[in-house]
Coordinates of C-alpha atoms and ligand atoms in Angstrom, one line a residue:
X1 CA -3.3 26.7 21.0
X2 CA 0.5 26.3 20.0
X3 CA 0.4 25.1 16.0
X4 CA 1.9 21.9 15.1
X5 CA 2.9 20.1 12.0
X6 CA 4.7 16.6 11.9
X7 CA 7.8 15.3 9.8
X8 CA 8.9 11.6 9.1
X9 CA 12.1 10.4 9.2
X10 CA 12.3 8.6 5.9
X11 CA 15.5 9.1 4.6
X12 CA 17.7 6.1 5.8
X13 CA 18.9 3.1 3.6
X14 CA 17.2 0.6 5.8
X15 CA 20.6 -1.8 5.6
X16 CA 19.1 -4.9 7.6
X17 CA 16.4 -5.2 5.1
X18 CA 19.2 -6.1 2.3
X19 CA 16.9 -4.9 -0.2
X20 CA 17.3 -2.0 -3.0
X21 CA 14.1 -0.3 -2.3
X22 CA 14.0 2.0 0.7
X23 CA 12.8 0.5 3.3
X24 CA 9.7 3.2 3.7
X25 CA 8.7 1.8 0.3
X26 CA 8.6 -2.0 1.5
X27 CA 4.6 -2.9 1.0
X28 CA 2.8 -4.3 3.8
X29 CA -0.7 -5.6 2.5
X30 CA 0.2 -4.5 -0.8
X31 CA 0.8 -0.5 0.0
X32 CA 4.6 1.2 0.5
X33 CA 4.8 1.0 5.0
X34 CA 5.3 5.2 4.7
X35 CA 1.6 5.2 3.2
X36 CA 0.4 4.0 6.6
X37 CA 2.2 6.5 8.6
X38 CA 1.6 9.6 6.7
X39 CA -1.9 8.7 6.5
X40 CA -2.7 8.5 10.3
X41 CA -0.4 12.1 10.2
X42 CA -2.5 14.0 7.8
X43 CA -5.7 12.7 9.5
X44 CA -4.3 14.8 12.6
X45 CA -2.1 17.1 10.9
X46 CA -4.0 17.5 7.9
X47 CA -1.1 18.9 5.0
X48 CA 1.4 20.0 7.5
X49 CA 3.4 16.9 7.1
X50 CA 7.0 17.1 6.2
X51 CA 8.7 13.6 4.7
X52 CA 12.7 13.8 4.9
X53 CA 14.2 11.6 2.0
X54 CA 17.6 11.1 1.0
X55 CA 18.5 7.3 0.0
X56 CA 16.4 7.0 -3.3
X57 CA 14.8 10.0 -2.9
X58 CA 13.2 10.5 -6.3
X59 CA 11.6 6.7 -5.9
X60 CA 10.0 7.7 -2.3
X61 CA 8.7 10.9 -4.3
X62 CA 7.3 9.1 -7.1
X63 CA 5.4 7.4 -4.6
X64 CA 3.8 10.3 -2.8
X65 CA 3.5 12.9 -5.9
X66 CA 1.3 15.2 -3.5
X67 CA 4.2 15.0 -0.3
X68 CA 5.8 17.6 1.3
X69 CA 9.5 16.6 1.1
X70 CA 12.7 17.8 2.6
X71 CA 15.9 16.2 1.5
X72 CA 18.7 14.5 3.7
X73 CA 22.0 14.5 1.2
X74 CA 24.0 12.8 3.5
X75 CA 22.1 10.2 6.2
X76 CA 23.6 11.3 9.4
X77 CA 21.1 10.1 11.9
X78 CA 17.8 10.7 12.9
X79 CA 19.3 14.1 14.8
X80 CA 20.1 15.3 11.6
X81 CA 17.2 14.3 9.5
X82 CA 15.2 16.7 11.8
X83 CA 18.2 19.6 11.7
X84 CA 17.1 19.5 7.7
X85 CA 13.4 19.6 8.0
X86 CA 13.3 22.2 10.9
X87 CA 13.6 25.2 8.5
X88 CA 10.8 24.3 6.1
X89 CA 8.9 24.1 9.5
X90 CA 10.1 27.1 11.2
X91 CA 9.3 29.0 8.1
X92 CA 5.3 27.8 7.3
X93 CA 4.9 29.7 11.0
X94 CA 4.3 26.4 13.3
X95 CA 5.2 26.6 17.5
X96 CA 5.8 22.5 17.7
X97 CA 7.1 19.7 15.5
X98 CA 5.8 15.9 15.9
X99 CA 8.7 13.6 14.8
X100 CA 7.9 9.7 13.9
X101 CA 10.4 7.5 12.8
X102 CA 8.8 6.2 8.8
X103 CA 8.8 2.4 9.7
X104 CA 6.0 2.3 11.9
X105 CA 3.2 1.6 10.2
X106 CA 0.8 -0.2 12.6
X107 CA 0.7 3.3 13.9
X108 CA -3.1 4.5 14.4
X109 CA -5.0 7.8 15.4
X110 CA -5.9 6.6 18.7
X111 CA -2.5 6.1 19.9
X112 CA -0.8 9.6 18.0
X113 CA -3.9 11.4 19.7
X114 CA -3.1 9.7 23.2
X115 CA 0.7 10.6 23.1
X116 CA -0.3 14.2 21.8
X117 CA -2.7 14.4 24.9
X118 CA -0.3 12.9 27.5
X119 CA 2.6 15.1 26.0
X120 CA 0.9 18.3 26.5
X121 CA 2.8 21.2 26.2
X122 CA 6.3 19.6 27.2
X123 CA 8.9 21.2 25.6
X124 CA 10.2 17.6 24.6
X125 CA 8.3 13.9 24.8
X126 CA 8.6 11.1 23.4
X127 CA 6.8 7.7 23.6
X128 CA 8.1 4.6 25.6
X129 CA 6.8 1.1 25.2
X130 CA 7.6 -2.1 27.6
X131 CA 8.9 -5.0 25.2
X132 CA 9.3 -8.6 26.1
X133 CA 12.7 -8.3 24.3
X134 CA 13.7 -4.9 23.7
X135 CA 16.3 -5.9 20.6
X136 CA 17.6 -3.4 18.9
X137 CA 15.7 -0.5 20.3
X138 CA 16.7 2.5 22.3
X139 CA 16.9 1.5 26.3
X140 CA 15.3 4.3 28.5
X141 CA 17.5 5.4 30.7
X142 CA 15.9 6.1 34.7
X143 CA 17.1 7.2 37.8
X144 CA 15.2 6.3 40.9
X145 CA 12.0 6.8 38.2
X146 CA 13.7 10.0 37.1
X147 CA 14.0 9.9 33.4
X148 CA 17.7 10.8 32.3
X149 CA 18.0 9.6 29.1
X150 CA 17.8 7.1 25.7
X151 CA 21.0 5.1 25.3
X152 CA 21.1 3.1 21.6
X153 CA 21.8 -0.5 22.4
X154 CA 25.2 -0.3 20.6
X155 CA 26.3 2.3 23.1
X156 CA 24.3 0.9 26.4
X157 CA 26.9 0.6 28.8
X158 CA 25.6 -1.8 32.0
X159 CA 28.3 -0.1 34.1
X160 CA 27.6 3.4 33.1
X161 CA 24.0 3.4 33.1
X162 CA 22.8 -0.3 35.2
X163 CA 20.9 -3.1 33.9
X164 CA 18.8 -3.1 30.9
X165 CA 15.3 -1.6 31.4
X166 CA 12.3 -3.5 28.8
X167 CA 11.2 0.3 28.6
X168 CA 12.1 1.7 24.9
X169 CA 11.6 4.5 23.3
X170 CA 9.6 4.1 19.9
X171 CA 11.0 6.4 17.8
X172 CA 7.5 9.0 17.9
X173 CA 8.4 12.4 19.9
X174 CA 7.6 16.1 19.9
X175 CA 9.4 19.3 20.0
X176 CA 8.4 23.2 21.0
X177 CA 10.4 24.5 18.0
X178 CA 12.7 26.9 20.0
X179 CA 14.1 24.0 22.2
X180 CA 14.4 21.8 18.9
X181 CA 16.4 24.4 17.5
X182 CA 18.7 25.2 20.4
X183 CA 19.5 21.5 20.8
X184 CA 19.9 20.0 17.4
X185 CA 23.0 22.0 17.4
X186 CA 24.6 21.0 20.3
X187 CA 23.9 17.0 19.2
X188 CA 27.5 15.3 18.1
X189 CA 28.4 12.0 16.3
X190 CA 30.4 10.4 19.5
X191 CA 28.7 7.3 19.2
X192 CA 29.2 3.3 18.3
X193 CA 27.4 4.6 14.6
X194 CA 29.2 7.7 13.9
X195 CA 25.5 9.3 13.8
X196 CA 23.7 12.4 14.9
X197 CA 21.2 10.6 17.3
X198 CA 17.9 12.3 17.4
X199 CA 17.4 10.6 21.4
X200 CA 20.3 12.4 22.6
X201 CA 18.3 15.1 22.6
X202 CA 16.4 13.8 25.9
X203 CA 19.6 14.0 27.9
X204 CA 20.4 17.4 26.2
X205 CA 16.9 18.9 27.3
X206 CA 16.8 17.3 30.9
X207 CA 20.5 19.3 31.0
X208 CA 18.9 22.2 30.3
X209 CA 16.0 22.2 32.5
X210 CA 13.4 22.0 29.6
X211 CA 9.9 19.8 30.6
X212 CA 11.5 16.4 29.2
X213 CA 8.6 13.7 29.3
X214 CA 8.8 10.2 28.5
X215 CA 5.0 9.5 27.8
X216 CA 4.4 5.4 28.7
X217 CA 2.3 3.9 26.1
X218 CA 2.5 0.6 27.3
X219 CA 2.9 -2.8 25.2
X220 CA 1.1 -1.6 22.0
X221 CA 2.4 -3.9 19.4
X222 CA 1.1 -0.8 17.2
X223 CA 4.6 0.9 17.4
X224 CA 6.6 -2.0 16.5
X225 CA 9.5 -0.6 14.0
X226 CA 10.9 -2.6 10.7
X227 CA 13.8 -3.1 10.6
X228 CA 14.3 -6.8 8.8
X229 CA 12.1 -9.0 6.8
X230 CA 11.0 -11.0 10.2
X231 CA 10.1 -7.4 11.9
X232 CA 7.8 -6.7 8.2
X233 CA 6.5 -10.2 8.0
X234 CA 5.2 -9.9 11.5
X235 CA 3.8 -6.2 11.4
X236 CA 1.9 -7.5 8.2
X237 CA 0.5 -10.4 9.9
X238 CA -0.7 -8.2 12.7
X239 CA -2.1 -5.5 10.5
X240 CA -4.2 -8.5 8.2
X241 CA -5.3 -10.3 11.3
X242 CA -6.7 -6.6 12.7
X243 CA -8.4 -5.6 9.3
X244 CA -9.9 -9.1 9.3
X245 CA -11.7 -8.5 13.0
X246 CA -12.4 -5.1 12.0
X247 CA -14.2 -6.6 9.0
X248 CA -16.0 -9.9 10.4
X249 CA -17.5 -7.6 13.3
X250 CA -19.0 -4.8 10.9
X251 CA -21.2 -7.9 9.0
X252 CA -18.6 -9.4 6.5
X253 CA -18.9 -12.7 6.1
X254 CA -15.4 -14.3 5.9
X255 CA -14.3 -18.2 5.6
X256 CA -10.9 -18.9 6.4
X257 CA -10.0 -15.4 7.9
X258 CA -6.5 -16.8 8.6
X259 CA -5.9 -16.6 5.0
X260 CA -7.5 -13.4 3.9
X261 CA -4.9 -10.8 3.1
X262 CA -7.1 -8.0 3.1
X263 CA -5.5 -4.2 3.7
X264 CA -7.0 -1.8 5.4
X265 CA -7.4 0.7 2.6
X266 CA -10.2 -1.5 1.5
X267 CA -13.7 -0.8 1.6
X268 CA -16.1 -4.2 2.3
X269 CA -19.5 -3.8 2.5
X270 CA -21.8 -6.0 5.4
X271 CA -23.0 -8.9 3.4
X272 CA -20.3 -9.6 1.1
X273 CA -18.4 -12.9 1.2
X274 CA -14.7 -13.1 1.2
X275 CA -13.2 -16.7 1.4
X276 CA -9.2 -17.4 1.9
X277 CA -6.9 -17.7 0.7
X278 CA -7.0 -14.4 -1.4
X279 CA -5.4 -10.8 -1.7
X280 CA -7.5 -7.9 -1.6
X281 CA -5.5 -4.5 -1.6
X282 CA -5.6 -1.2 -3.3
X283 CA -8.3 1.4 -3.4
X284 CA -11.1 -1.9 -3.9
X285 CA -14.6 -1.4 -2.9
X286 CA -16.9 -4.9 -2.3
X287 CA -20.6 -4.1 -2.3
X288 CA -23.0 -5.8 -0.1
X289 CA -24.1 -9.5 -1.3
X290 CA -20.6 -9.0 -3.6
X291 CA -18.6 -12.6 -3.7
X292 CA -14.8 -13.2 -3.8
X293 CA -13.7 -16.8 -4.3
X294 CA -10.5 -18.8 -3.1
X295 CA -7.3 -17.9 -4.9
X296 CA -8.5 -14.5 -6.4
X297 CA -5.9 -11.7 -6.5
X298 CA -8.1 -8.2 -6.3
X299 CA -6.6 -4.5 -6.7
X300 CA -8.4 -1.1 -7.3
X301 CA -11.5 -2.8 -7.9
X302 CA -14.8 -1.8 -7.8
X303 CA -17.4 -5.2 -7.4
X304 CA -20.8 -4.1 -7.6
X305 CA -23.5 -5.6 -5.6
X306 CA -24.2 -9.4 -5.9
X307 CA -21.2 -9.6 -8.5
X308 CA -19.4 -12.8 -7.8
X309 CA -16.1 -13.5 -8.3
X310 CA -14.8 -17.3 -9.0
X311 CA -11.5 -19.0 -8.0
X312 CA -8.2 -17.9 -9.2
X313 CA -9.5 -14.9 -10.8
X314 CA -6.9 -11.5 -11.1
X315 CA -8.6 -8.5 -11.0
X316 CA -6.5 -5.3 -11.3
X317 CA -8.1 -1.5 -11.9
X318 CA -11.4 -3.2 -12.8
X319 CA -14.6 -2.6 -12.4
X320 CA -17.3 -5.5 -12.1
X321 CA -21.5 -4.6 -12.6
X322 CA -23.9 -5.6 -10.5
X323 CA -24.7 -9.1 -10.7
X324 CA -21.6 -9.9 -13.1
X325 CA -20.0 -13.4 -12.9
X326 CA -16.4 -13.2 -13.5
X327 CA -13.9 -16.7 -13.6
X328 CA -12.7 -19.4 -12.9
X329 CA -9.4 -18.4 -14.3
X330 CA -10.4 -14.8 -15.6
X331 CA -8.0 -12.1 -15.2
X332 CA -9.6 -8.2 -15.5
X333 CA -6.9 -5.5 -16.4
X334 CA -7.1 -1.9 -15.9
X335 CA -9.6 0.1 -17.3
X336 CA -11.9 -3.7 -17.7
X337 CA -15.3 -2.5 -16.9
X338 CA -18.7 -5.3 -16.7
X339 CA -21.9 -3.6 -16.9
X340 CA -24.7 -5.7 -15.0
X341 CA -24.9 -9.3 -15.5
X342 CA -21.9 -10.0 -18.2
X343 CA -20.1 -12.7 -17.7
X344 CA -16.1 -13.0 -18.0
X345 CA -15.6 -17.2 -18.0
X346 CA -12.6 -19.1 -17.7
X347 CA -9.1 -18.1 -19.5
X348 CA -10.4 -15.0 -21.0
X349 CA -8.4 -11.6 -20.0
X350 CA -9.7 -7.9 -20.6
X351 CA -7.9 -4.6 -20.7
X352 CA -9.4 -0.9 -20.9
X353 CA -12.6 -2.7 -22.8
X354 CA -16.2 -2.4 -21.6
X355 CA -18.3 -5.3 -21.8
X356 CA -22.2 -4.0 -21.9
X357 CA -25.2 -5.0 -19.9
X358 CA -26.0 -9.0 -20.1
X359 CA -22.9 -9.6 -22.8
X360 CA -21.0 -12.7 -22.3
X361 CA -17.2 -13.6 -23.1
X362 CA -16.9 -17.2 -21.6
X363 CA -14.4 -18.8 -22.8
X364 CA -10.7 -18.8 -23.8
X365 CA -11.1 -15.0 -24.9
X366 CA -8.5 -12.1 -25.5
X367 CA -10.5 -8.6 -25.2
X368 CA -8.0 -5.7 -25.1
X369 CA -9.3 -2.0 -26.2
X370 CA -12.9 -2.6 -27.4
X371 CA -16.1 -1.9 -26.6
X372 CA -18.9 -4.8 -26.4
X373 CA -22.3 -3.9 -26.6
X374 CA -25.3 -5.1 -24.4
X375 CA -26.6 -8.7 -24.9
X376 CA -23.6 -9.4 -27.5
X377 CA -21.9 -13.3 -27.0
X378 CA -18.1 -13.6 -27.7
X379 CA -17.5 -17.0 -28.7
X380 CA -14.9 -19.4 -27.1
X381 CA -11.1 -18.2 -28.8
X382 CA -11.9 -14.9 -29.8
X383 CA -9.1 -12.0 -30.1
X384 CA -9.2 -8.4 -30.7
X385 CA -5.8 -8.3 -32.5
X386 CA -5.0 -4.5 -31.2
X387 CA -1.5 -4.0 -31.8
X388 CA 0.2 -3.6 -34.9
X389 CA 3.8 -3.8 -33.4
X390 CA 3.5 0.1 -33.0
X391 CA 0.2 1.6 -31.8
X392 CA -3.0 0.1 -30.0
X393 CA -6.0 0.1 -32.1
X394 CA -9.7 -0.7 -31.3
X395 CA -12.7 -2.7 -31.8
X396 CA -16.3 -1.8 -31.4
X397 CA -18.9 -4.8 -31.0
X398 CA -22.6 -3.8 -31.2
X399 CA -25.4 -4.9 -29.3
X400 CA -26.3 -8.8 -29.3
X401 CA -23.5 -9.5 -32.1
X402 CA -22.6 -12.9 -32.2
X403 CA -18.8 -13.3 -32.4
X404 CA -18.2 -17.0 -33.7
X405 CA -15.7 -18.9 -32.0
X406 CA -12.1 -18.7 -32.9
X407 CA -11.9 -15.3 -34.5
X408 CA -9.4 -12.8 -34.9
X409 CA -10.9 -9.1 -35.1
X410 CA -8.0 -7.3 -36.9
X411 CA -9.0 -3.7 -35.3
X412 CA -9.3 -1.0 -35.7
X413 CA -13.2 -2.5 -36.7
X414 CA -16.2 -2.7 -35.8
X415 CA -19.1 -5.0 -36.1
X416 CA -22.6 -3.9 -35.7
X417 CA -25.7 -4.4 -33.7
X418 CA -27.3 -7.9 -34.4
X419 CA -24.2 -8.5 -36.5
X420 CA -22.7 -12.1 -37.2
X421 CA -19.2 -13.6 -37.6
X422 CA -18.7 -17.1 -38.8
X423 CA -16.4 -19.4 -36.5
X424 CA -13.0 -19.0 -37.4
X425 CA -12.9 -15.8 -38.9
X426 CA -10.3 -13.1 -39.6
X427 CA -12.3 -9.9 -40.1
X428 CA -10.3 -6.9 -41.4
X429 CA -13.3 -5.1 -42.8
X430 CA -16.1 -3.4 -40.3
X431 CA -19.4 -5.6 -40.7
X432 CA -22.5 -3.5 -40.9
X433 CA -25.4 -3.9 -38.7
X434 CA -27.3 -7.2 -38.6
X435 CA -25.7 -8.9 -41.7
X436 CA -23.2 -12.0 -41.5
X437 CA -19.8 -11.9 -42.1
X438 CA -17.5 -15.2 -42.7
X439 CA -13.6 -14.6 -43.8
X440 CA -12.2 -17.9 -44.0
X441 CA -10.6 -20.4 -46.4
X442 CA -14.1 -22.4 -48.2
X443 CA -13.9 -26.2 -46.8
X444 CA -12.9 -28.8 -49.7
X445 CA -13.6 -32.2 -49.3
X446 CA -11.2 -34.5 -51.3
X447 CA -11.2 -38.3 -52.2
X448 CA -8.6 -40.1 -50.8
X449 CA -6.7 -43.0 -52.5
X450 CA -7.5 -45.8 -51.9
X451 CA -4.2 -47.8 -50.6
Ligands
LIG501 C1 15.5 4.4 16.2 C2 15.9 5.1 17.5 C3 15.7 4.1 18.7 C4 14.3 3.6 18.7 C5 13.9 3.0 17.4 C6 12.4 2.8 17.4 C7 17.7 6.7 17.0 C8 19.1 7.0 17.0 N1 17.3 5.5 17.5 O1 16.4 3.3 16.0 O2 16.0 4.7 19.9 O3 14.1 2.6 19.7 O4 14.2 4.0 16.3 O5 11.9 2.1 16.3 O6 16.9 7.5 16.5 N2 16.5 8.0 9.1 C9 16.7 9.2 8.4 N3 17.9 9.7 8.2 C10 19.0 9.1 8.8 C11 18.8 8.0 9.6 C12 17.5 7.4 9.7 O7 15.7 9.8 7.8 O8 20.1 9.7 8.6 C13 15.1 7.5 9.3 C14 15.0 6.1 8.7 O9 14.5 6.1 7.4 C15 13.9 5.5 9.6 C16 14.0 6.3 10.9 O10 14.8 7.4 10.6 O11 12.6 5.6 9.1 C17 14.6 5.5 12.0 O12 15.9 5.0 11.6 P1 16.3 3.5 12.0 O13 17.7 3.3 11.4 O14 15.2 2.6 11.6 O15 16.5 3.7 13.6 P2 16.5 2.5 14.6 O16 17.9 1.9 14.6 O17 15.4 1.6 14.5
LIG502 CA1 13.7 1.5 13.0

């Protein structure tokens, strides 16, 4: 078996999206589109996946700090984004190269395995789909059924070449090195864009007698490109809607699917109830009986069994206990972790605090850095004050300490098990275990004159 490894063209500017980010980064369902792609590659592929960058290369990089990256200085054309990654290739000992265009990511196993069987052992194919309204995509280029070649819509001449076929290519193809490398050479920039086209190649290879094979893979939406925000828009829609079938036939129960923005990366146990609108992206795991409200925003979460989530919640790098209740209004920032049955109510946010078994923060709350032990009760308008201006400090709550409303815990401190604070505190000092702490001006009562 001849070895293969895969590269992605990544390195163009993406110029019709009118956006600074590179287009591979745009985020469909919340994740860069190049994520997709390179993830349905390495589940073939496995780490033999090359990612050409060139227009903010560092920022696709950051992205993917375990890639495999070649870099395009100058962007050419897709002919000469493969001329720069064929070396790396050539030199890690592989016979054939799989080439994918980065802004496809709709793109699934099924269909890279089904043009990897139907190529065989060509020495060049590439996969055509029929479109309604080819646009801007290469035409496919036939002779009586003899395929001759892919002509870029700028350069399509009806006289030259006949009417416009629907039949395009899709911008997926693979190589036997030694052809690759004899015609990437002979590729030139005569065209409408100045660029080294990778699709000349098909017309280079039939010259040359190699096996050229244009592999039909009929009207599979799942090869649509991006190219402007419409094209992203409508590959996102079509990526939700399928993540939302897949979901409602394994056993989730989902009420207004139309509005559930859920990506595929996500992981929803049978039993659990989404309802729409909300965002669910990220590496997020719902366990079975697990609720998600209306309006909630959720990313890298993990919601335990039976936990429930309440309208307008937003939930980032959290983790949620079994049986937890969490909102209306709450928002859970990385590192907030809910053992079993806590409650997070309505206008309180948490950051990298742990909130223990049964302990309750319900109301208007501000818990950043601490630790709250099981059975505690934070009371309506309390804050960890945790910055000084300079460094973060923390604040240690025992078990079933009562924090009266409207305090200010001026960490670093710590108050201990069974502990309690008087409403309205300021508490500088730690308060030891079980006694009662008040730090606030004594209430005088003064007679008014009369007028
Ligand atoms: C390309 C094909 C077209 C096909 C379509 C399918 C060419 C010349 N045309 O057109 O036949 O129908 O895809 O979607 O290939 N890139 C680089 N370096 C460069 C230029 C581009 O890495 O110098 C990358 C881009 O980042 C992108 C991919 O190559 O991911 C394709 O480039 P794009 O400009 O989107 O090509 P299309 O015009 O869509
Ligand atoms: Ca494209």
């Amino acid at each position: 078996m001849p070895k293969s490894a895969a590269v992605i063209l990544a390195a163009g500017r993406g110029t019709r999206m009118h956006s600074d980010r590179p287009k591979v980064l745009q985020r469909v369902l919340g994740e860069p589109m190049l994520a997709y792609v390179r993830k349905v590659l390495r589940s073939v592929f496995d780490d033999a996946v090359w990612m050409v960058v060139g227009h903010q290369a560092q920022m696709v990089q950051a992205a993917f700090p375990e890639g495999r990256f070649v870099f395009q200085a100058e962007q050419l054309g897709t002919g000469h984004a493969l001329s720069q990654a064929l070396p790396a290739v050539i030199a890690a000992g592989y016979d054939r190269v799989f080439v994918v265009n980065g802004d496809v990511p709709l793109l699934s196993e099924d269909i890279l395995r089904n043009f990897l069987a139907k190529a065989g052992n060509a020495d060049l194919a590439f996969a055509a789909i029929e479109l309604d309204d080819p646009g801007a995509y290469g035409r496919v280029v036939r002779e009586n059924g003899q395929l001759r070649a892919i002509v870029e819509k700028k350069d399509y001449d009806a006289a030259r070449y006949g009417v416009e076929s629907h039949e395009v290519n899709a911008g997926m193809y693979i190589f036997s090195l030694p052809v690759a490398q004899r015609l990437l050479p002979r590729l030139t920039n005569e065209n409408k864009s100045g660029e080294y086209y990778i699709t000349d190649m098909i017309a280079l290879g039939l010259e040359e007698n190699c096996t050229v094979r244009g592999v039909e893979c009929g009207r599979d939406d799942a090869l649509l490109g991006v190219n402007t925000p419409g094209e992203l828009a409508r590959v996102e829609e079509l990526l939700r809607a399928r993540t939302v079938g897949r979901l409602l036939e394994s056993g989730v129960i989902i009420h207004a699917p139309e509005s559930v923005r859920v990506s595929p990366l996500v992981d929803v146990e049978p039993g659990a109830e989404l309802s729409g609108p909300c965002e669910i992206s990220g590496h997020t795991l719902i366990e079975r009986e697990a609720q998600v409200s209306s309006h909630c925003v959720v990313r890298d979460c993990v919601i335990g069994v039976g936990a429930e989530i309440r309208s307008f919640s937003h939930l980032e790098g959290a983790r949620v206990g079994t049986g937890a209740l969490v909102g209306p209004f709450a928002r859970l920032r990385p590192g907030a972790a809910l053992e079993t049955a806590s409650h997070v109510g309505n206008f309180v946010e948490v950051k990298n605090a742990l909130l223990g078994k049964g302990a309750k923060a319900n109301h208007l709350t501000y818990l950043g850095d601490a630790s709250v032990g099981a059975g505690a009760n934070i009371g309506a308008g309390t804050i960890t004050c945790n910055y000084d201006g300079h460094h973060k400090y923390k604040t240690i709550i025992g078990e079933r300490a009562f924090i009266g409303s409207n305090t200010a815990l001026v960490a670093p401190v710590s108050v201990g098990n069974n502990a309690f604070v008087g409403a309205g505190s300021v508490i500088t000092r730690d308060v030891p275990e079980g006694e009662l702490a008040v730090a606030r001006g004594k209430q005088k009562n003064i007679v008014r004159k009369k007028k």
